[in-house]
Coordinates of C-alpha atoms in Angstrom, one line a residue:
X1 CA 0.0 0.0 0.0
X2 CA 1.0 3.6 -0.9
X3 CA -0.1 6.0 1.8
X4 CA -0.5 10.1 1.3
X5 CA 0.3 12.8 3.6
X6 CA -1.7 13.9 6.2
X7 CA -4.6 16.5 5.6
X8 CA -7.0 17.8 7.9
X9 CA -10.4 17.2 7.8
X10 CA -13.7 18.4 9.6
X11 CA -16.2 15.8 10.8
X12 CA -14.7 13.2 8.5
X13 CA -16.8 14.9 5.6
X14 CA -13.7 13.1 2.8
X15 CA -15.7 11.7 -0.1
X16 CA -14.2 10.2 -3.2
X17 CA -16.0 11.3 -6.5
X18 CA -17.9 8.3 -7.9
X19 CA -15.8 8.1 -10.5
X20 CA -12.4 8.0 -7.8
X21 CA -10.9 10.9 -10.0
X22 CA -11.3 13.5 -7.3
X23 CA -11.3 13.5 -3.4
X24 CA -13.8 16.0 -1.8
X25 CA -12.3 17.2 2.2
X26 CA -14.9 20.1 4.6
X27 CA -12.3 21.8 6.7
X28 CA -13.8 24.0 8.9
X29 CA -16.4 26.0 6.2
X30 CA -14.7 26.0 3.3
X31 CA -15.0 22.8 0.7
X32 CA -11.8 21.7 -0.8
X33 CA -11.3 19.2 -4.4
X34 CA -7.9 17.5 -4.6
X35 CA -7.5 15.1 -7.9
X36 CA -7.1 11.0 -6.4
X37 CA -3.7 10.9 -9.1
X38 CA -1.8 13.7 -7.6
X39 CA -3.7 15.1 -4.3
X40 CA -3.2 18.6 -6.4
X41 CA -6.1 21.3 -5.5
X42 CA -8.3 21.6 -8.1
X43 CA -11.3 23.8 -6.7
X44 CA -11.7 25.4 -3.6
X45 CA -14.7 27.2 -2.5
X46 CA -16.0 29.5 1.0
X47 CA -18.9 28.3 2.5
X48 CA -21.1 31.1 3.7
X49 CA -22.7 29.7 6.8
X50 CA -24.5 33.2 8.4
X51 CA -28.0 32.2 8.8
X52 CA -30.9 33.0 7.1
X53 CA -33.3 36.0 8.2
X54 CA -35.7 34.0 9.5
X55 CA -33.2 31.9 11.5
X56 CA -31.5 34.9 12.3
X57 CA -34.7 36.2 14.1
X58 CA -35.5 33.3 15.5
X59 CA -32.2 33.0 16.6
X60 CA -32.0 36.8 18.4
X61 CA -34.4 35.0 21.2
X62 CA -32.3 32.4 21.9
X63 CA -29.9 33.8 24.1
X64 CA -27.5 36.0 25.4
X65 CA -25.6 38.1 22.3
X66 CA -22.2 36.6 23.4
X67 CA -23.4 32.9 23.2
X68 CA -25.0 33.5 19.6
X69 CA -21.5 35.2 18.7
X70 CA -20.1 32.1 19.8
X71 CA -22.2 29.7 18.0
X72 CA -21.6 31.6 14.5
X73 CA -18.3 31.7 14.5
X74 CA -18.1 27.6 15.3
X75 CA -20.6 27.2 12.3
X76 CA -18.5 25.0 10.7
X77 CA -19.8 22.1 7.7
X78 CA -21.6 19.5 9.1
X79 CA -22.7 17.5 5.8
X80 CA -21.2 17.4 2.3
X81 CA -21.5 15.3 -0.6
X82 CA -20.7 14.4 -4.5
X83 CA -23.7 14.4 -7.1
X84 CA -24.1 10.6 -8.6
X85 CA -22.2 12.0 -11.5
X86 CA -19.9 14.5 -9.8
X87 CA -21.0 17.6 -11.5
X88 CA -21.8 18.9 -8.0
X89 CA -20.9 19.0 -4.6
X90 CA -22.7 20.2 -1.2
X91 CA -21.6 21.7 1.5
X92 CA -24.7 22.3 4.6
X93 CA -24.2 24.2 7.7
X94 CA -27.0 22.5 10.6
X95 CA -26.3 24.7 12.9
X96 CA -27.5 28.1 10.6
X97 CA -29.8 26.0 8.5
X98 CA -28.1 26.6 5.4
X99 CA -26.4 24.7 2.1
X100 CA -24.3 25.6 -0.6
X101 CA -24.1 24.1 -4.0
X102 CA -21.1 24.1 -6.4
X103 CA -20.4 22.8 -9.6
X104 CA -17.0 21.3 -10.4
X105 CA -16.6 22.4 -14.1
X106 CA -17.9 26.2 -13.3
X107 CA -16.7 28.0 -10.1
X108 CA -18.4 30.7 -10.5
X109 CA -21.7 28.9 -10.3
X110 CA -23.7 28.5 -6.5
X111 CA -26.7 28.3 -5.4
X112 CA -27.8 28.5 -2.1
X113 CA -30.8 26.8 -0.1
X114 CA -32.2 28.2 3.5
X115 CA -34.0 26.5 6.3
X116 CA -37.4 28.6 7.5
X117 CA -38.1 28.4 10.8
X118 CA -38.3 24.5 11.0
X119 CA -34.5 24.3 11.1
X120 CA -32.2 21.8 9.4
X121 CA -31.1 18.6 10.3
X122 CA -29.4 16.4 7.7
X123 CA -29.0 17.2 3.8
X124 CA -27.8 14.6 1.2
X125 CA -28.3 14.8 -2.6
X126 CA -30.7 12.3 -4.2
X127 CA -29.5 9.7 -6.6
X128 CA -30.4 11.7 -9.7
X129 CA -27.5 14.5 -8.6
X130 CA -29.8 17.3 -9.4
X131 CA -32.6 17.2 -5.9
X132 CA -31.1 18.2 -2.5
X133 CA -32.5 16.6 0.6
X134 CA -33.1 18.7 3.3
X135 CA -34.4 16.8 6.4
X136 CA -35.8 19.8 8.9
X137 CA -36.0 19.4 13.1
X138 CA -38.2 17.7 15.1
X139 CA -39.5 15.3 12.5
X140 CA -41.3 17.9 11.0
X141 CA -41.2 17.4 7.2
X142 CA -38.6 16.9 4.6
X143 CA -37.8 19.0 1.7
X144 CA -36.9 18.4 -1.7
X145 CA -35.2 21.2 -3.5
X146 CA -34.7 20.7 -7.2
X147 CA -31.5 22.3 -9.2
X148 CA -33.3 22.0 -12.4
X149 CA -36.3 24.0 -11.4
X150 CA -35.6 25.7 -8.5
X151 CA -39.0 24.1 -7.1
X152 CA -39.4 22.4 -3.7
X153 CA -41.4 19.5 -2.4
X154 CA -42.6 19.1 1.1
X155 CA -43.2 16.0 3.0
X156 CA -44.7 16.4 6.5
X157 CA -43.7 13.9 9.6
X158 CA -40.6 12.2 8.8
X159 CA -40.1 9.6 11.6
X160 CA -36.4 9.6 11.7
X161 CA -33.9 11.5 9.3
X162 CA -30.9 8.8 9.4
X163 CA -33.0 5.7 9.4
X164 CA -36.5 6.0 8.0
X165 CA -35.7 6.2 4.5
X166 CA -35.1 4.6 1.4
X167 CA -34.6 5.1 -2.4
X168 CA -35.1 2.0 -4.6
X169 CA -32.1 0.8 -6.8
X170 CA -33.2 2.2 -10.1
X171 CA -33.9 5.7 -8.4
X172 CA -37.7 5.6 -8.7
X173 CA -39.2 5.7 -5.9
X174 CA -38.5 6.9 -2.7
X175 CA -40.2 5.5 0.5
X176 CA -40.3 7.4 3.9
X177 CA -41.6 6.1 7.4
X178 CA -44.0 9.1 8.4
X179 CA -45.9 9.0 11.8
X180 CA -49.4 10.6 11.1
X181 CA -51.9 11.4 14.4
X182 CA -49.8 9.0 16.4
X183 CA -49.7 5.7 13.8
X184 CA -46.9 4.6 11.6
X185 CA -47.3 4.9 8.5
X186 CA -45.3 4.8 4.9
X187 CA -45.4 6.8 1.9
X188 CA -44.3 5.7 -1.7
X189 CA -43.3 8.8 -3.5
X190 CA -42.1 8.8 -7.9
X191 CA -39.2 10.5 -7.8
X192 CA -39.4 11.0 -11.4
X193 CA -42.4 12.9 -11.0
X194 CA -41.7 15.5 -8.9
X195 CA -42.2 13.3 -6.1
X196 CA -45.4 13.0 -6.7
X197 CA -47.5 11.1 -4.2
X198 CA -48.1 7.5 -5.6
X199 CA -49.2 5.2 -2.1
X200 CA -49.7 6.0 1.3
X201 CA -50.8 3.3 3.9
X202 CA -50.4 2.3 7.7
X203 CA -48.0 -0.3 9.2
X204 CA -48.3 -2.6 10.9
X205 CA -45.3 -1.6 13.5
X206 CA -46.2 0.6 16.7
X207 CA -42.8 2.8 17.2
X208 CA -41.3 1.8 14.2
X209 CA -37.2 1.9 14.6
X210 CA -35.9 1.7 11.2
X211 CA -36.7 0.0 7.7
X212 CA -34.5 -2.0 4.9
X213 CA -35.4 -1.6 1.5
X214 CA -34.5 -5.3 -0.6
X215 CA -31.8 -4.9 -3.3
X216 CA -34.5 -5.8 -5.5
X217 CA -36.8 -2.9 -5.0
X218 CA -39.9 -5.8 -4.1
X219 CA -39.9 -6.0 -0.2
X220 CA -39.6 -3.6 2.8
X221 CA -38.4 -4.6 6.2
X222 CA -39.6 -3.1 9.1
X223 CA -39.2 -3.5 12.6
X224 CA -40.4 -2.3 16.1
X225 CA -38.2 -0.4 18.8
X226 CA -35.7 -1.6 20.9
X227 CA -38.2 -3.4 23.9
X228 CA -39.8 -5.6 20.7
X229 CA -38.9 -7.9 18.8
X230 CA -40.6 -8.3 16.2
X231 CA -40.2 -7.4 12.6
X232 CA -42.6 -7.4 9.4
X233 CA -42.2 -7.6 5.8
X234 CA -44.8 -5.5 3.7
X235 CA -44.6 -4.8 0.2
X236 CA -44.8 -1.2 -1.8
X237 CA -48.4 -1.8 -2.0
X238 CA -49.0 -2.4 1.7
X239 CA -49.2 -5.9 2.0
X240 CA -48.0 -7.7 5.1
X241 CA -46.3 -11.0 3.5
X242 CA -44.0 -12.2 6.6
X243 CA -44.1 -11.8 10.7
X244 CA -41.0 -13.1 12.4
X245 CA -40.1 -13.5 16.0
X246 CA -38.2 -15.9 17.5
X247 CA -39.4 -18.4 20.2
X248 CA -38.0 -17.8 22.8
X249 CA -39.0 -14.0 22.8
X250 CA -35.1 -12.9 24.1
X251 CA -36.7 -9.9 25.4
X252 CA -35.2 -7.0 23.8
X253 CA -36.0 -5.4 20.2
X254 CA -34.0 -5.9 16.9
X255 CA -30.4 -4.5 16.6
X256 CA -29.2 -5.2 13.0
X257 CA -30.9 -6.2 9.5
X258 CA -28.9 -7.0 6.4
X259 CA -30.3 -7.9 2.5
X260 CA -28.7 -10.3 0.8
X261 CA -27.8 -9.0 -2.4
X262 CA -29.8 -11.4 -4.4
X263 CA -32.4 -10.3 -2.2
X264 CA -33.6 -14.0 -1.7
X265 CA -32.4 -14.1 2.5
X266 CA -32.8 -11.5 5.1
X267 CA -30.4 -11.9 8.6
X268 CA -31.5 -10.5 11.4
X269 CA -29.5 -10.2 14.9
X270 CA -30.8 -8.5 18.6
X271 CA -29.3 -7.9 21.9
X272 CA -29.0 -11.9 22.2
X273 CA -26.0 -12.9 19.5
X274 CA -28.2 -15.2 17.9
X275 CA -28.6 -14.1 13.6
X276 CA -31.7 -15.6 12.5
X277 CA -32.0 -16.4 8.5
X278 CA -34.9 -15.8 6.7
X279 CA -35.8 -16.9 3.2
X280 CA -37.8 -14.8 0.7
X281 CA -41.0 -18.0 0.3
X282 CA -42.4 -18.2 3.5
X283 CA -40.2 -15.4 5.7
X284 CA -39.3 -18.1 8.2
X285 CA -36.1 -18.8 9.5
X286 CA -33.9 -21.6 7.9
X287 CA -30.7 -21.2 9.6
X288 CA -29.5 -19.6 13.1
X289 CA -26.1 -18.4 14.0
X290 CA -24.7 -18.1 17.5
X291 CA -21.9 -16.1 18.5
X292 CA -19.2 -19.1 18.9
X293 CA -17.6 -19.2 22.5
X294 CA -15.0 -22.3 21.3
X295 CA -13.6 -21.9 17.9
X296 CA -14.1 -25.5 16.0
X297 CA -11.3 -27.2 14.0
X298 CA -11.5 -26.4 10.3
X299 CA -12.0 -22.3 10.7
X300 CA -9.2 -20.2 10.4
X301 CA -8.1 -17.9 13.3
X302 CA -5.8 -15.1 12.7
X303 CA -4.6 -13.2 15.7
X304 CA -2.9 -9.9 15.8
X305 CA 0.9 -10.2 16.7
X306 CA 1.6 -8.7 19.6
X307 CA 3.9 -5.2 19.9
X308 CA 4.2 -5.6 16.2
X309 CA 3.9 -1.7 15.5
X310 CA 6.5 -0.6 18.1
X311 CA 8.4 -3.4 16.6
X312 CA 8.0 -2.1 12.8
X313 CA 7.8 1.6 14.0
X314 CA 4.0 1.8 12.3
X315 CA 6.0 1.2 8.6
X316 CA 5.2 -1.8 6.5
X317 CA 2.7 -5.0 6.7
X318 CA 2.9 -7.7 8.6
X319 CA 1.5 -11.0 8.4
X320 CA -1.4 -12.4 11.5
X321 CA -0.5 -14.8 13.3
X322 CA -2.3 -18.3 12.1
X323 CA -3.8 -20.0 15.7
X324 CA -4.6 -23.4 15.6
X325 CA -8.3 -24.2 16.1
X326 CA -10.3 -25.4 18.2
X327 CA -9.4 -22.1 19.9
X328 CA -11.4 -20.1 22.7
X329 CA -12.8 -17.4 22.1
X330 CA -13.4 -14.8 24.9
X331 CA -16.2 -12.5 25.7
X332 CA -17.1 -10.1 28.4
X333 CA -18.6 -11.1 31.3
X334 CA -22.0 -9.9 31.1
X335 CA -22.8 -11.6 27.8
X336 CA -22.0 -14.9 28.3
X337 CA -21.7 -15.6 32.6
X338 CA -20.0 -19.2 31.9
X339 CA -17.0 -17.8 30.9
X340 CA -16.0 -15.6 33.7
X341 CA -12.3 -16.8 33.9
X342 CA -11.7 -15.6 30.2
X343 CA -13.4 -11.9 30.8
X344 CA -12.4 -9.5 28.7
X345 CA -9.9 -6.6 29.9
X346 CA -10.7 -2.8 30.2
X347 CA -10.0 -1.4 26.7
X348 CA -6.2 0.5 26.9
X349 CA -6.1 4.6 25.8
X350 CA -6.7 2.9 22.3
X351 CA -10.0 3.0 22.3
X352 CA -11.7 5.2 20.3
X353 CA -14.8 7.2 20.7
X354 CA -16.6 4.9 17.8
X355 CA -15.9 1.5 19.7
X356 CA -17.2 2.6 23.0
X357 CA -20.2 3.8 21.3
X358 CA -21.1 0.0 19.3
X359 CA -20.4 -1.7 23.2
X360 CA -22.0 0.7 24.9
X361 CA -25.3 0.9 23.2
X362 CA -27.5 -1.8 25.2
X363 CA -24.4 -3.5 26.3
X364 CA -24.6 -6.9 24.1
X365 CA -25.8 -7.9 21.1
X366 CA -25.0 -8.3 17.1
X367 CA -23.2 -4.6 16.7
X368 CA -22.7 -5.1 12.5
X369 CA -24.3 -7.4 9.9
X370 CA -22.4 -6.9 6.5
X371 CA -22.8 -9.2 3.4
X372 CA -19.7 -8.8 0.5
X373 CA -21.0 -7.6 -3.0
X374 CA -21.1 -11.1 -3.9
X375 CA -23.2 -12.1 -1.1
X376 CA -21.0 -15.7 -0.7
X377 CA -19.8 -14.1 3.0
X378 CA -21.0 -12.7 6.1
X379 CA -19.5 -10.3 8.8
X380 CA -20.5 -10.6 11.9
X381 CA -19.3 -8.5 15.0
X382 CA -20.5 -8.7 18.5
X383 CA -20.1 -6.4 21.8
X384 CA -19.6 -9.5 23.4
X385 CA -16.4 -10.2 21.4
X386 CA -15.7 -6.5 20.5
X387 CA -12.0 -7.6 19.1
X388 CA -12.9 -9.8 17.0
X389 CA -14.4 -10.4 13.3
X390 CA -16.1 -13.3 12.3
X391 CA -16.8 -14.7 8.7
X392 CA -19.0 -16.7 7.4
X393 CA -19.1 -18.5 4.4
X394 CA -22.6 -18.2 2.9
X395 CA -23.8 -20.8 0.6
X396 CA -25.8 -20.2 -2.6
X397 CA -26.6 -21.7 -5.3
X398 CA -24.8 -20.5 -7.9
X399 CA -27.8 -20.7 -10.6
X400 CA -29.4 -18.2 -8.4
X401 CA -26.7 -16.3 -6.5
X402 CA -27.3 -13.7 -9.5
X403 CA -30.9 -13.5 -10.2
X404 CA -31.1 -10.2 -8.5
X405 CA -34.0 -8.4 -10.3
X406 CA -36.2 -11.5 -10.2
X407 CA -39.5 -10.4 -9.3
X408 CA -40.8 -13.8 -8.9
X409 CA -40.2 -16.4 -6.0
X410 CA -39.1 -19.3 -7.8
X411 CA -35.7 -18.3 -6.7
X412 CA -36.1 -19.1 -3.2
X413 CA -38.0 -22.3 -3.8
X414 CA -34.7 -23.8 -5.6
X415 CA -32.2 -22.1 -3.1
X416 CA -34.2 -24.3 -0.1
X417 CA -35.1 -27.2 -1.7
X418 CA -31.8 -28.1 -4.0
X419 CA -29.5 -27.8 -0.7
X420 CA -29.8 -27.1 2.5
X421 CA -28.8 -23.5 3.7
X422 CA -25.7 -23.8 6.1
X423 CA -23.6 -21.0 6.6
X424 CA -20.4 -22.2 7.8
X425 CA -17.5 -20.4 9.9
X426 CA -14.9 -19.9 7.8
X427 CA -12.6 -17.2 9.6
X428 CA -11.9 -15.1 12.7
X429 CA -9.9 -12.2 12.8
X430 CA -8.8 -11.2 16.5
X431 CA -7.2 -8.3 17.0
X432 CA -5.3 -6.2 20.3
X433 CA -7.9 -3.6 20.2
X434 CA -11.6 -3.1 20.0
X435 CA -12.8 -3.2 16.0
X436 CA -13.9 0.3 15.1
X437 CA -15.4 -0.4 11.8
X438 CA -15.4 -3.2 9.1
X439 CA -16.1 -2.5 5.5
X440 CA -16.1 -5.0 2.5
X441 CA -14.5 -3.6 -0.7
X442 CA -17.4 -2.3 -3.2
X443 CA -15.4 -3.6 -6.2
X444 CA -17.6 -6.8 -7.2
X445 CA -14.8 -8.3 -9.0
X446 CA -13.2 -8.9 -5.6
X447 CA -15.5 -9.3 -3.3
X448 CA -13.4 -11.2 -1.1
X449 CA -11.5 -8.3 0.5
X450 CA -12.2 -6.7 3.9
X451 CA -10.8 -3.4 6.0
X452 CA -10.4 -3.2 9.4
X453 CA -9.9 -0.7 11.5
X454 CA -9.3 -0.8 15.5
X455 CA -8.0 3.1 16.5
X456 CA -4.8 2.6 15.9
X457 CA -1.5 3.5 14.0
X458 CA -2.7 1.2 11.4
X459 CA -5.2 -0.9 9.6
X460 CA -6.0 -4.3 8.6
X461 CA -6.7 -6.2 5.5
X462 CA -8.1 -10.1 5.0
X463 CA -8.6 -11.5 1.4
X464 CA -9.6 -14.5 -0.1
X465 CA -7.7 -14.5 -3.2
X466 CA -4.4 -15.7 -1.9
X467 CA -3.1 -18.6 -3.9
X468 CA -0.6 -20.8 -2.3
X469 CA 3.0 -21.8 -4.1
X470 CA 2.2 -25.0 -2.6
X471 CA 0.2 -27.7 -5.0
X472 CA -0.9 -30.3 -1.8
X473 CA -2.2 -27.1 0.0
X474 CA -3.9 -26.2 -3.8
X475 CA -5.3 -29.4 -4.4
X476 CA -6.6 -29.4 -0.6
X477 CA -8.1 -25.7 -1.0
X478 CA -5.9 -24.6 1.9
X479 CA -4.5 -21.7 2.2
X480 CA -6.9 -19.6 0.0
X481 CA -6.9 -16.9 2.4
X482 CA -4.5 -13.6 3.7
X483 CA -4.5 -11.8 6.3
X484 CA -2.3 -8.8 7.2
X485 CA -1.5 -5.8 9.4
X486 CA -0.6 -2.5 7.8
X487 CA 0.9 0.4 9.2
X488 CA 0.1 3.9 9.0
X489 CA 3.8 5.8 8.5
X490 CA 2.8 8.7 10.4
X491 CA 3.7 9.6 13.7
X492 CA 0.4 10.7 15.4
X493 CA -2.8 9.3 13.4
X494 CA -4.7 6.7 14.5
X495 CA -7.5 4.9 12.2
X496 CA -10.8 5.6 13.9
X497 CA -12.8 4.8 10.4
X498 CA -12.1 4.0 7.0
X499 CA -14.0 4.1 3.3
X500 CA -13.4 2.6 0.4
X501 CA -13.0 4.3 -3.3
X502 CA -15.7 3.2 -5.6
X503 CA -13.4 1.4 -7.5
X504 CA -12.2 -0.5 -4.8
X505 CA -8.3 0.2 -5.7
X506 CA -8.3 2.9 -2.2
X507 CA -8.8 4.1 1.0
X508 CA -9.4 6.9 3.0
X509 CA -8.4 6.5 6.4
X510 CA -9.9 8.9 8.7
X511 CA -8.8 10.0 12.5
X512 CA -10.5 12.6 14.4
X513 CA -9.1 15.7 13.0
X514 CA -6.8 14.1 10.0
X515 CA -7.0 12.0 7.4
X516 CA -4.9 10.3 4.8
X517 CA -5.3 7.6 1.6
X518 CA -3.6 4.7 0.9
X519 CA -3.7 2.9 -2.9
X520 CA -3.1 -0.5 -3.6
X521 CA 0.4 -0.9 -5.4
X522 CA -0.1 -3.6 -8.0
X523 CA 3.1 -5.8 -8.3
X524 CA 4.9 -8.1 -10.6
X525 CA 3.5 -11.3 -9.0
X526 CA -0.2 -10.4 -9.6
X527 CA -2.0 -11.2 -12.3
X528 CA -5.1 -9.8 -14.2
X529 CA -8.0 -11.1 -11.4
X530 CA -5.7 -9.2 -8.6
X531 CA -4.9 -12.8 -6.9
X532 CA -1.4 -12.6 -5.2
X533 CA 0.9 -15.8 -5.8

């Protein structure tokens, strides 16, 4: 890996354009473009962040003068964002209510968009690159300004502005979880059309948490709050196809839902470590997963060495070390009681604000649910294990695995009839500190490869495409797998989170004030597919 120099960043607003040819950094309230080839400054533009009259007189009876002076001048960008086709960028201010537009090709153009009184919360673009979402306070609507018109849509009741949201895949519709005189309820909007109201109906849930759109645009799942669980699958047309809870009730509501990309199987973890699997006929469970307290023989366990960055001086990769299974694998105390000898220790000054926040949050449970692009592997991380990564080989059948804009469920009849559905472990990564985040590359021609980061002076990679020198180990399909630590040549940056490029080729590694990138160096050894001999 190549790594860049450090830059600073605000909020950890760094975006790669979609295409990867430019790098889009907030520092502070101005918006800076740097090309991906040569980290060259290419535009640069002032975000004017004073508020709005109205906000400004709403804002005059808010406080003392001195605190208001105080607030402005810390008024920094809180959201920002590429167009799907990276004509545009934004750059929104929530604390004045206010976003600028730019375009990359003309910087002269702007255009400018103010909250009203109802104040702003989040704005993203939409996937056409030309509507601005502006998602207002208190739930109370959210706003659609159009570039190409220079008209706005309202849309009154949003129930939550991170969550409660969807677009489907081809950009047509938008759904959005509203709460209307006290009832869930979800609206299907043509976002070709203006946004044109197309169905409204009630759902099922009573305090909806959050909803999953499927990859193939057919199903919605929903799901009640955290003291439930319970969680429904409706279609666009209101129809409740699927209930699911699990017997025993563990007491506590649904943490983590994740689509397969075929859209044929649904997982779905709580506060008890158990990931139910449901398939698309009947929306009943075929296969649960529990978080493994002993290791089995046959799964590969890869453990951090330890002191290896004092011993490399953060410069350079390093192999895992390879553990023989069956291993132990410990968890905190309060997750699993039985294994009170093997408790976890009290995280070191490495611990980052992000990891205490997945632990903390209800103490236990499933913290991240993450199928590749490929959907033949599952992620799985737990509180109770907040070290480690576990990965799951997920079988398919591969006369189905890419039927993803079926409409029909002859699909799912062949994936449960032709062969059982076992998801098997196939790996565990365990590492000195508490896992941050864990992303799968986006590149669908390697699916296989996975990013970790732990708050550290470093990162971690783990790939399936390793092909051994040796022929037994070939014939045997060992060996298939790598797994490394990379340093970060820096001498104060630690790796609190991490994206990938579209392309999958680089990364932006992200600390709280800093970031850098690091590109993939392709070498002699490595032939067209990107497998390493």
């Amino acid at each position: 890996m190549d790594f860049t120099e450090i830059y600073n960043q605000t909020a950890s607003l760094v975006y790669f354009s979609p295409g990867t040819h430019f790098l889009l950094t907030a520092v502070e309230d101005r918006l800076i473009i740097r090309r991906s080839d040569s980290f060259q400054i290419a535009r640069t533009w002032l975000v004017d962040t004073t508020r709005s009259p109205t906000a400004a007189a709403l804002a005059a009876n808010a406080g003392p003068a001195a605190a208001r002076q105080k607030a402005e001048e810390n008024a920094w960008i809180t959201h920002a964002g590429w167009s799907c086709d990276s004509e545009y960028v934004l750059g929104a201010c929530a604390k004045t209510g206010v976003v600028s537009v730019f375009k990359l090709r003309d910087e002269d153009w702007s255009a400018r968009i103010e909250a009203g009184a109802e104040g702003l919360m989040k704005a993203e673009w939409a996937p056409d690159g030309r509507t601005v979402l502006c998602f207002s306070e208190w739930g109370l609507r959210v706003t659609m300004w159009s570039l190409v018109t220079g008209a706005a849509t309202y849309i009154q009741y949003p129930i939550h502005p991170d969550r409660g949201y969807a677009f489907r895949q081809d950009a047509r519709y938008f759904v959005l979880a509203e709460r209307h005189k006290s009832k869930d309820t979800l609206g299907v909007y043509d976002a070709h059309e203006a946004y044109r109201l197309v169905r409204h109906f009630p759902l099922p849930t009573g305090s909806l948490a959050s909803l999953s759109l499927s990859p193939t645009g057919n199903y919605l799942a929903v799901w009640e709050g955290p003291l439930e669980y319970k969680l429904y699958i409706v279609t666009l047309a209101g129809n409740v196809l699927g209930t699911f809870t699990p017997d025993p009730d563990p007491g506590f509501g649904i943490r983590m839902v994740s689509w397969h990309p075929s859209g044929m199987f649904l997982a779905v973890a709580g506060s008890d470590d158990k990931i139910h699997i449901l398939e698309s006929l009947t929306w009943n469970p075929i296969a649960t997963l529990d978080l493994p307290t002993r290791i089995p023989a046959g799964v590969n366990v890869w453990r951090e060495p330890s002191g290896w960055l004092e011993a490399t001086h953060g410069r350079g990769f390093l192999s895992y070390e390879r553990i023989q299974a069956p291993f132990t694998l410990t968890t905190t105390n309060s997750q699993i009681p039985s294994r009170s000898a093997k408790s976890t220790k009290p995280a070191s000054r490495g611990r980052t604000a992000a990891s205490t926040a997945s632990t903390s949050r209800s103490g236990s449970g499933t913290t991240q649910l993450a199928f590749n692009t490929s959907g033949n592997l599952l992620l799985v991380r737990s509180a109770a294990a907040p070290t480690a990564v576990l990965l799951y080989d997920f079988p398919t059948p591969s006369s189905n695995s890419g039927n993803s804009a079926s409409t029909s469920q002859e699909p799912s009849t062949s994936a449960t009839t032709r062969e059982p559905l076992v998801p098997r472990l196939r790996s565990v990564l365990l590492h000195t500190e508490p896992v941050t985040t864990a992303k799968w590359t986006p590149d669908p021609t390697r699916a296989g490869r996975l990013a970790v980061a732990c708050g550290s002076q470093s990162m971690y990679l783990w790939s399936d495409e390793w092909v051994s020198e040796d022929a037994d180990a070939q014939e045997q399909g060992d060996d298939t797998e790598v797994a490394e630590c990379v340093g970060v040549p820096a001498q104060k940056f630690e790796t609190r989170d991490l994206r990938w490029a579209p392309d999958g080729k680089g990364l932006i590694l992200l600390d709280q004030k800093t970031f850098c990138c690091a590109f993939e160096v392709e070498e002699e050894g490595q032939d067209e597919e990107g497998a390493i001999r």
